[in-house]
Short mmCIF file of C-alpha atoms and ligand atoms in Angstrom, two decimals:
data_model
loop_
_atom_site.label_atom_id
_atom_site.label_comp_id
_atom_site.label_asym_id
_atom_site.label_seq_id
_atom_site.Cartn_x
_atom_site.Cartn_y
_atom_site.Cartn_z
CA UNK A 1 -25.13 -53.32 -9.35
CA UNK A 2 -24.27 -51.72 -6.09
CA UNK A 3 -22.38 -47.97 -5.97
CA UNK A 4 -19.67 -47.62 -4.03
CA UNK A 5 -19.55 -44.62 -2.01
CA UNK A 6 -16.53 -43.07 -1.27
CA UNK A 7 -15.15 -41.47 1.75
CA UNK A 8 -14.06 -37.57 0.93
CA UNK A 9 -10.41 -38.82 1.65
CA UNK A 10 -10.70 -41.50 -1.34
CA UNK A 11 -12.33 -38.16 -3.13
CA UNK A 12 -9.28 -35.93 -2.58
CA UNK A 13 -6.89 -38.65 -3.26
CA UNK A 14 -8.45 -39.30 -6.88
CA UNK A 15 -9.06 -35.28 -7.05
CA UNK A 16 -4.84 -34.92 -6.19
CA UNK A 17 -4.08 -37.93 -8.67
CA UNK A 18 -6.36 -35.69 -11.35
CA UNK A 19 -4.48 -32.38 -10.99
CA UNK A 20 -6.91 -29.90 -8.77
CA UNK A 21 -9.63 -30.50 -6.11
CA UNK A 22 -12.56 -30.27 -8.12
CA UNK A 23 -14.75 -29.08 -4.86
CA UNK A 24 -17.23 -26.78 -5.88
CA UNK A 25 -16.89 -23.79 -3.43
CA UNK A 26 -19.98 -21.85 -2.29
CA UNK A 27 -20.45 -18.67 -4.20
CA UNK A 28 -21.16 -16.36 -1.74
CA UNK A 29 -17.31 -16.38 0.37
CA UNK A 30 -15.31 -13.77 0.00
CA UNK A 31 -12.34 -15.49 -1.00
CA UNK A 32 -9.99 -12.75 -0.18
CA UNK A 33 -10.70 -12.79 3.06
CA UNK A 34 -10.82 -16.61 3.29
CA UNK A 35 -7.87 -16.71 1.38
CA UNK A 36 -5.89 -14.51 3.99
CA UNK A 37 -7.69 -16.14 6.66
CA UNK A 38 -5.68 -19.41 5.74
CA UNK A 39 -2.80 -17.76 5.31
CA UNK A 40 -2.26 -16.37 8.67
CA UNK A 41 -3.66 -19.53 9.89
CA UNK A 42 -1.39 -22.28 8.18
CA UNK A 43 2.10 -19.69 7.84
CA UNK A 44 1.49 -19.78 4.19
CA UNK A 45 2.68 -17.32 1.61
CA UNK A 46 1.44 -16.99 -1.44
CA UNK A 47 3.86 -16.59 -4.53
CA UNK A 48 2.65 -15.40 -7.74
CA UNK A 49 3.73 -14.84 -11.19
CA UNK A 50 2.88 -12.04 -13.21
CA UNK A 51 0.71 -13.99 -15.74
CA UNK A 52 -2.18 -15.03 -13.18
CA UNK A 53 -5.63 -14.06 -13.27
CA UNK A 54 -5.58 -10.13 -11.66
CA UNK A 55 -7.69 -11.03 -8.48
CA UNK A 56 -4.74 -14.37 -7.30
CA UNK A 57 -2.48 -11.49 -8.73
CA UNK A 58 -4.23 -9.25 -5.83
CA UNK A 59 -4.01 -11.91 -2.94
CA UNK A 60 -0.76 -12.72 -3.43
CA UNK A 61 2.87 -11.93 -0.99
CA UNK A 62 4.61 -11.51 -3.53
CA UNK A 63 4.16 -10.77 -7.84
CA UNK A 64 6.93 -11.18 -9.81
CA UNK A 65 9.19 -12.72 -12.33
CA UNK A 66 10.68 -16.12 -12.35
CA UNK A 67 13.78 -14.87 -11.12
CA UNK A 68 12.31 -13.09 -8.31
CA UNK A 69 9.57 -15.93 -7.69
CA UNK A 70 12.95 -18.37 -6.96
CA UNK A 71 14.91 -15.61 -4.68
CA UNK A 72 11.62 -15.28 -2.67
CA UNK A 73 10.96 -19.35 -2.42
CA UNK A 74 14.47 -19.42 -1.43
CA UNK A 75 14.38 -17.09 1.72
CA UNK A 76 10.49 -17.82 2.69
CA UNK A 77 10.59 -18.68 6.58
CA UNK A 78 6.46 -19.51 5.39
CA UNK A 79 5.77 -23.39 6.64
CA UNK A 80 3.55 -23.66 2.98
CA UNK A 81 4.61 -22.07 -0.25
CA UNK A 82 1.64 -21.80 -2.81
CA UNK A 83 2.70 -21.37 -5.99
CA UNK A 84 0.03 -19.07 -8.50
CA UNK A 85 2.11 -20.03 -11.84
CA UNK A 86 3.25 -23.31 -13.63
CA UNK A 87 4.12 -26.18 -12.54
CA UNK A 88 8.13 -25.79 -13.46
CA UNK A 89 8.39 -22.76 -11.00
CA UNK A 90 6.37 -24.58 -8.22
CA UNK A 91 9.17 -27.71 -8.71
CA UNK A 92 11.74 -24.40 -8.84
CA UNK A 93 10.47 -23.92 -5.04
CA UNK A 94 10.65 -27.29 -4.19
CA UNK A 95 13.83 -28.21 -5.04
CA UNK A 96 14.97 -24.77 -2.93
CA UNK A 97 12.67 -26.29 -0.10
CA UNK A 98 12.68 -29.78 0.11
CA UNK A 99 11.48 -29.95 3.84
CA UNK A 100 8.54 -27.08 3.24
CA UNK A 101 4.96 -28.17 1.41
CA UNK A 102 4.67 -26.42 -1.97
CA UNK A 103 1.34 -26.03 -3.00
CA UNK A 104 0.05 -25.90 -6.83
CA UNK A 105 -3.22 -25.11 -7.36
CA UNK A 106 -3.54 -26.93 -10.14
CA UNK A 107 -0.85 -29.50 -11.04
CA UNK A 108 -2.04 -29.67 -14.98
CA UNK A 109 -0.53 -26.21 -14.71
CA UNK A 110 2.25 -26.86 -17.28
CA UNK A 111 4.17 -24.95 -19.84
CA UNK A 112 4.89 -25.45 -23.69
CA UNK A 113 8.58 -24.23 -23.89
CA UNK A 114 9.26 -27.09 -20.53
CA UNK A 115 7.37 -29.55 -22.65
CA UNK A 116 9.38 -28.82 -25.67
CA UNK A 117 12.50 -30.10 -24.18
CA UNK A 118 11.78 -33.87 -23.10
CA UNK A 119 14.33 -34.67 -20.78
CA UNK A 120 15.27 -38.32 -22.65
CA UNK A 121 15.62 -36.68 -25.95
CA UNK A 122 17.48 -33.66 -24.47
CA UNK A 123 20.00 -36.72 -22.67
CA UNK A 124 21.06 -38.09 -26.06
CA UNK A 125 21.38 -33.99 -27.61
CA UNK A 126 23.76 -33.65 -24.39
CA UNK A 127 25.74 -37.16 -24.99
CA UNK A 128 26.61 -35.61 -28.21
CA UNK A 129 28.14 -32.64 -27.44
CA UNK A 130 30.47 -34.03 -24.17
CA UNK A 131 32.91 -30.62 -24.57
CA UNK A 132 29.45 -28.41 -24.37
CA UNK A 133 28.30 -27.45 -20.59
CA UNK A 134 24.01 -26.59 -20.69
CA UNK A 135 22.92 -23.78 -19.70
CA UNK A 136 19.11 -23.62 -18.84
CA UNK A 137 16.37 -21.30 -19.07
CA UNK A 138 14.66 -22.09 -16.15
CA UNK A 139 11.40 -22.76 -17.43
CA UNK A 140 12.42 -26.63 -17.90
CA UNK A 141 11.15 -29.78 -16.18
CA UNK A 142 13.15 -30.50 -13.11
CA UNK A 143 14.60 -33.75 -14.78
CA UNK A 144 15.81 -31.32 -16.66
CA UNK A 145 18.01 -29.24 -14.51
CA UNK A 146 19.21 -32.18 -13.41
CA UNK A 147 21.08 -32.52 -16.87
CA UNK A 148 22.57 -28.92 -16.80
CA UNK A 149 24.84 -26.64 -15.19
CA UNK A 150 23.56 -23.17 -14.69
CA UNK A 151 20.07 -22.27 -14.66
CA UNK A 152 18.90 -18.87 -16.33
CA UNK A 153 16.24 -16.52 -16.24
CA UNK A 154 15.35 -13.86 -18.95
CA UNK A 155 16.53 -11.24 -16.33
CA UNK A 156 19.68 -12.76 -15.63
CA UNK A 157 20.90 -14.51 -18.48
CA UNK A 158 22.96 -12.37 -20.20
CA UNK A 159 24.72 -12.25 -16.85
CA UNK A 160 25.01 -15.90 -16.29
CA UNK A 161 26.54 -16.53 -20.24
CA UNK A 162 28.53 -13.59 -19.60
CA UNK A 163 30.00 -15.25 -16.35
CA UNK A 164 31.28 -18.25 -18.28
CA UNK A 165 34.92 -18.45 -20.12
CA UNK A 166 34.99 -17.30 -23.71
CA UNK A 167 36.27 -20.25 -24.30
CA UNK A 168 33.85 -22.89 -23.03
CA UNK A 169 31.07 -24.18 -25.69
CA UNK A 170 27.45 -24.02 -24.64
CA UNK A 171 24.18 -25.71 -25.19
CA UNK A 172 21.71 -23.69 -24.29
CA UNK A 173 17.85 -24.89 -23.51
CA UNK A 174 15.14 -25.17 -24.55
CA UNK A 175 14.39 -21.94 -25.75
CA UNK A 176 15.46 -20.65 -29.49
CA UNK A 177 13.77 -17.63 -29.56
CA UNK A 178 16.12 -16.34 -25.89
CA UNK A 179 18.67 -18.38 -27.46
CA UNK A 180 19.43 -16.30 -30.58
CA UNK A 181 18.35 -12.93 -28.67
CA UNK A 182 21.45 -14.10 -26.11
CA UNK A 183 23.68 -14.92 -29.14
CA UNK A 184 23.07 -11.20 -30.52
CA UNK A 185 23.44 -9.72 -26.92
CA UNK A 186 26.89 -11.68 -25.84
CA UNK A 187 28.38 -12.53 -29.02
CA UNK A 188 28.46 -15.90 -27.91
CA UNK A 189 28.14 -18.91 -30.68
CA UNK A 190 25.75 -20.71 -28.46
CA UNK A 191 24.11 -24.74 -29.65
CA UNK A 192 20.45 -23.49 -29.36
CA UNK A 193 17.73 -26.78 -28.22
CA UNK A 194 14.49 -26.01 -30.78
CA UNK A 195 12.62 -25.19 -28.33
CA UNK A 196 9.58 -22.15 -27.86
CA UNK A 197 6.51 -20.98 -26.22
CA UNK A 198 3.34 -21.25 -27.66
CA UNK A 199 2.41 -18.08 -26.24
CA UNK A 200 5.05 -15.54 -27.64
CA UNK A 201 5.73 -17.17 -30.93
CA UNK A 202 1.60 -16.23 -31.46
CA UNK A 203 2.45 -12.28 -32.37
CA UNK A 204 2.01 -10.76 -35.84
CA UNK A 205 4.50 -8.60 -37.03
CA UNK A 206 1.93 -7.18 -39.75
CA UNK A 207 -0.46 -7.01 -37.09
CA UNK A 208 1.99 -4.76 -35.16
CA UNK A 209 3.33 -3.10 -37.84
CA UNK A 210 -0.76 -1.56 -38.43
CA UNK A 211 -1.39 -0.95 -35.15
CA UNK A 212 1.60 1.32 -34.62
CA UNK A 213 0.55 3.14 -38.09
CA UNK A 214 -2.23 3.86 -35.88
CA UNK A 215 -0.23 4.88 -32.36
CA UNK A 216 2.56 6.43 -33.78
CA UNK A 217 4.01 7.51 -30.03
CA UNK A 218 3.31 3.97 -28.76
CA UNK A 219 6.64 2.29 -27.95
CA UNK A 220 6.80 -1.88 -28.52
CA UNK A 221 8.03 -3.56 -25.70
CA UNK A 222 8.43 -7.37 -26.03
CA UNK A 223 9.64 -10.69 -24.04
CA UNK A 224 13.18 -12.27 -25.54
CA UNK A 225 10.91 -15.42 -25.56
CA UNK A 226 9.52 -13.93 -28.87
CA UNK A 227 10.44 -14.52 -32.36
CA UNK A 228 13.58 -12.41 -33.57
CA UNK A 229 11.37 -10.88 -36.10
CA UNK A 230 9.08 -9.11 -33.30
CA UNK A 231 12.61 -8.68 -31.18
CA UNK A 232 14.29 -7.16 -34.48
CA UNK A 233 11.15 -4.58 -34.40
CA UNK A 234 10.66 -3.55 -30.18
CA UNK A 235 11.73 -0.71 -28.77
CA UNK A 236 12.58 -2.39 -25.07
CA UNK A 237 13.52 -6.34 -24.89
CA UNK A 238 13.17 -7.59 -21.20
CA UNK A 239 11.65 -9.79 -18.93
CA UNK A 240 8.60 -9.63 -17.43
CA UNK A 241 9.42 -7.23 -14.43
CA UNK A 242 12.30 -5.58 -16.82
CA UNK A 243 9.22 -4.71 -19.08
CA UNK A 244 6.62 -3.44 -15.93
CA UNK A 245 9.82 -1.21 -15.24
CA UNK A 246 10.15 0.14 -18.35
CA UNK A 247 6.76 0.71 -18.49
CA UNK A 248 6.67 3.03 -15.51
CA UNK A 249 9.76 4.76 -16.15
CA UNK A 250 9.13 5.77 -19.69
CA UNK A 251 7.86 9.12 -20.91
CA UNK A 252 5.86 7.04 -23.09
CA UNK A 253 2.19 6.94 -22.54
CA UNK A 254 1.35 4.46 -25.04
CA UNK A 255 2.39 0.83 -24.80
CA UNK A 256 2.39 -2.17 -26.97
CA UNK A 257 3.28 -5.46 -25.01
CA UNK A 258 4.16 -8.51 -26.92
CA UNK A 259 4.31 -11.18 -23.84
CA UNK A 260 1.44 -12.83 -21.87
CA UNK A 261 -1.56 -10.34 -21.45
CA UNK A 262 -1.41 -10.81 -17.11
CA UNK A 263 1.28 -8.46 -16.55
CA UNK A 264 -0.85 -5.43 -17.88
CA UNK A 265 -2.64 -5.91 -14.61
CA UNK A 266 0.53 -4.43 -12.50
CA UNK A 267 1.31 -2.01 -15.84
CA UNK A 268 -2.19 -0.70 -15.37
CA UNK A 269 -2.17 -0.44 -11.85
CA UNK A 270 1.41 1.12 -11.76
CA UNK A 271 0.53 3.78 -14.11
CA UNK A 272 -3.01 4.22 -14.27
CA UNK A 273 -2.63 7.19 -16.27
CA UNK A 274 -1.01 5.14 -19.65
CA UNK A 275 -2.63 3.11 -22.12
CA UNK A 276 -1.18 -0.47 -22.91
CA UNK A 277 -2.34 -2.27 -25.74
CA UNK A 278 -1.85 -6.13 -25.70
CA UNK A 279 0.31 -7.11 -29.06
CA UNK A 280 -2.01 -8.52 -31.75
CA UNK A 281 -1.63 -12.54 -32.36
CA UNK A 282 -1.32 -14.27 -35.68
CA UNK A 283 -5.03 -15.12 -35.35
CA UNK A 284 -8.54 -14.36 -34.19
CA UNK A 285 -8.13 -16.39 -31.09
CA UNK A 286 -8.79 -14.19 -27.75
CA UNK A 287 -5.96 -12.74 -26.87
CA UNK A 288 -2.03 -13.49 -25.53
CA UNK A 289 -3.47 -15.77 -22.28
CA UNK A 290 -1.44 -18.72 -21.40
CA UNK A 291 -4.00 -21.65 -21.13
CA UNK A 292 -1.45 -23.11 -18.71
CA UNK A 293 -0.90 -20.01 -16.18
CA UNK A 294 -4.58 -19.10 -16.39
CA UNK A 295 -5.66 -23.23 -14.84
CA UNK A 296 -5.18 -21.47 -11.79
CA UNK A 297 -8.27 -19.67 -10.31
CA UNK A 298 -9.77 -18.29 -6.94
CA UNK A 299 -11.34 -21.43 -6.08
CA UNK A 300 -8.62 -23.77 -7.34
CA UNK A 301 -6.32 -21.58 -4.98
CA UNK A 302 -8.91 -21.42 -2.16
CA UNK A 303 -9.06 -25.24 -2.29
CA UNK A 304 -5.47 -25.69 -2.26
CA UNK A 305 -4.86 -23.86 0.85
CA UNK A 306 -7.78 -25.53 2.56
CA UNK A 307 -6.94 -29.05 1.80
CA UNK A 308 -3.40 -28.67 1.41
CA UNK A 309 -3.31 -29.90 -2.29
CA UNK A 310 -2.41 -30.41 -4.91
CA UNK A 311 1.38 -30.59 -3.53
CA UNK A 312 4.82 -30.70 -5.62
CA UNK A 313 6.29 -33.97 -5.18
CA UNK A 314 9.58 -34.78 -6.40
CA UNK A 315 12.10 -37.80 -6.10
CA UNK A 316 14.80 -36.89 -3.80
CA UNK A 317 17.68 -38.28 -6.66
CA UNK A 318 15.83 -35.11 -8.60
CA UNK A 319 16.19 -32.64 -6.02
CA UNK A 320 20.03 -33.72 -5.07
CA UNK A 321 20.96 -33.71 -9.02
CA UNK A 322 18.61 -30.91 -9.81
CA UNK A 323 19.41 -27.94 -7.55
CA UNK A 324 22.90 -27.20 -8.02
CA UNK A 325 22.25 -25.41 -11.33
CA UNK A 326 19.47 -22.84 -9.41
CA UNK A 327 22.13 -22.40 -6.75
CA UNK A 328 24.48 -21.25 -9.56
CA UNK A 329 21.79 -18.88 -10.89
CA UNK A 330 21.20 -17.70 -7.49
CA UNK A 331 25.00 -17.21 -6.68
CA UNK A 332 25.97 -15.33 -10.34
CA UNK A 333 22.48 -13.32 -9.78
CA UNK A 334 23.21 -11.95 -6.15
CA UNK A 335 26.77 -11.27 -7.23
CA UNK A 336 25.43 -9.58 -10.55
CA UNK A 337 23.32 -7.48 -8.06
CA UNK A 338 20.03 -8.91 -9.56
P1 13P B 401 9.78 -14.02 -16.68
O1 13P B 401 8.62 -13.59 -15.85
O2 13P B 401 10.90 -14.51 -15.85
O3 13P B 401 10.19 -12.91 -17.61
O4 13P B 401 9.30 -15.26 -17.56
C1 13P B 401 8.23 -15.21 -18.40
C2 13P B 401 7.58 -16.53 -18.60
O5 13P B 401 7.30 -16.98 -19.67
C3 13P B 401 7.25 -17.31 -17.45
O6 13P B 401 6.66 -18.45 -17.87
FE1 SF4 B 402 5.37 -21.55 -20.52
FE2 SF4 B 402 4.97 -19.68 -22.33
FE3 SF4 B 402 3.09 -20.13 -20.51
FE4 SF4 B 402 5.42 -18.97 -19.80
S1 SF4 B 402 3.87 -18.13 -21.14
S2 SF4 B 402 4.36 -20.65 -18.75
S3 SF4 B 402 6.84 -19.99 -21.20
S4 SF4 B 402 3.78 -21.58 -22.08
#
């Protein structure tokens, strides 16, 4: 039996077709330095979401929540866009930037709430309700936004069901959890998709409940993407950068945070003087870590920027039915002042 030997092209190509460039990567680089050296060298710019590792956190243009992540992809002059989060807000980018390369390190970078929402179930759920227009949160498959109308972040959504007649009826997808914490907020009688992510529905309110018995002062501060009953109990509901705000502008010095554990990173180093205590889960497992935004790593990024893949690839019918809705989030937003 003879081997065949491939050529490193035939290696990246099965690599890309894998997810990441599994190319080990020689222990001793500084990566940092490498990583800005490519930068500089390829006009490349680096966008990263709160919920990364801290040191992809630390190389990174620009941290920040999917809202901001999408007004940043949309103005970037960069020639390469590498996106440090999931694979939804990497298509986000691409869909703003059809002609520019966007870069994931790691294309099995997914996301439970997306996957939640299968875009030839959610079809037939839309058929149904032909009166309803969909509103999105925009942590949905692109063949997904290609079924709704305006796409929503948890900074802007109140905003964007605010911006719509009284009168119209809404689906709104795929996540319950923002879905009834929008209802509660707007008043709105909104037809919620069961939809959640694996990573907030995890907290314990018991859990909570003792560890507060214990930090009386400590103030809860949680992500609308989490069950009512942790909502019904926080002191501060917000997104992710609504949250590092609150956070810095509190007299609190004590915080508990019931979202994804990466964003104490910025909370630390924002006020290194206050304590922040990651919310407890429903079970021994590690901690609040999305398995999905922590694929990415140093090397995986590193790699990415060298060989210029993993890249986003979408079909243009997806981009031309797909972007209108972020457009519409972009347009309410900037008018909102957001
Ligand atoms: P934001 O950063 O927009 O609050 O979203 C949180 C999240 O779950 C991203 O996946
Ligand atoms: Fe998706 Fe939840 Fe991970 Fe955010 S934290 S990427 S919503 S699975």
């Amino acid at each position: 039996m003879t081997t065949q030997i491939q050529s490193p092209e035939l290696d990246l190509d099965f690599m890309n077709k894998r997810g990441f460039l599994n190319i080990p990567v020689d222990p001793a680089l500084d990566l940092e330095y490498e990583i800005e050296r490519l930068k500089k060298e390829k006009n490349a710019v680096i966008l990263a979401h709160y919920y990364q590792e801290s040191e992809i956190q630390d190389v990174a243009d620009y941290i920040g929540d999917s809202l901001g992540l999408s007004q940043q992809a949309a103005k970037t002059d960069a020639d390469i866009i590498v996106f440090a989060g999931v694979h939804f807000m990497a298509e986000t980018a691409k869909m703003l930037n059809p002609e520019k390369k966007v870069l994931l390190p790691d294309l099995k970078a997914g996301c439970s709430l997306a996957d939640s929402c299968p875009p030839h179930l959610f079809r037939k759920f839309k058929a149904q309700h032909p009166d309803h227009i969909v509103v999105s949160y925009i942590n949905c498959t692109a063949e997904l936004k290609t079924l709704t109308d305006i796409c929503c972040t948890s900074t802007n959504a109140v905003h964007i069901i605010e911006s719509i007649p009284k009168d119209q009826p809404i689906i709104f997808a795929p996540d319950k959890n923002l879905g009834k914490y929008l209802m509660k907020k707007t008043g709105r009688d909104l037809l919620l998709w069961d939809g959640a992510c694996m990573v907030h529905e995890i907290f314990s309110k018991e859990r909570i409940t003792k560890l507060r018995l214990r930090h009386p002062d400590a103030k809860l501060i949680a992500h609308p993407e989490c069950e009512e009953i942790i909502l019904d109990a926080a002191d501060y509901i917000g997104s992710t950068t609504g949250l590092l705000n609150y956070t810095i502008n509190s007299d609190a010095n004590t915080f508990i945070v019931a979202t994804e554990s990466g964003i104490l990173h910025q909370m630390e180093k924002r006020s290194p003087h206050k304590t922040f205590i990651p919310a407890p889960p429903n079970n021994s497992c590690a901690c609040n870590d999305c398995p999905h935004m922590k694929r990415n790593t140093m090397e995986k990024l590193y790699n990415a920027m060298t060989y210029e893949l993993p890249e986003i690839i979408l079909e243009d019918w997806i981009i031309e039915e797909g972007r209108a809705c972020i457009d519409r989030m972009l347009e309410i937003s900037a008018k909102a002042g957001l």
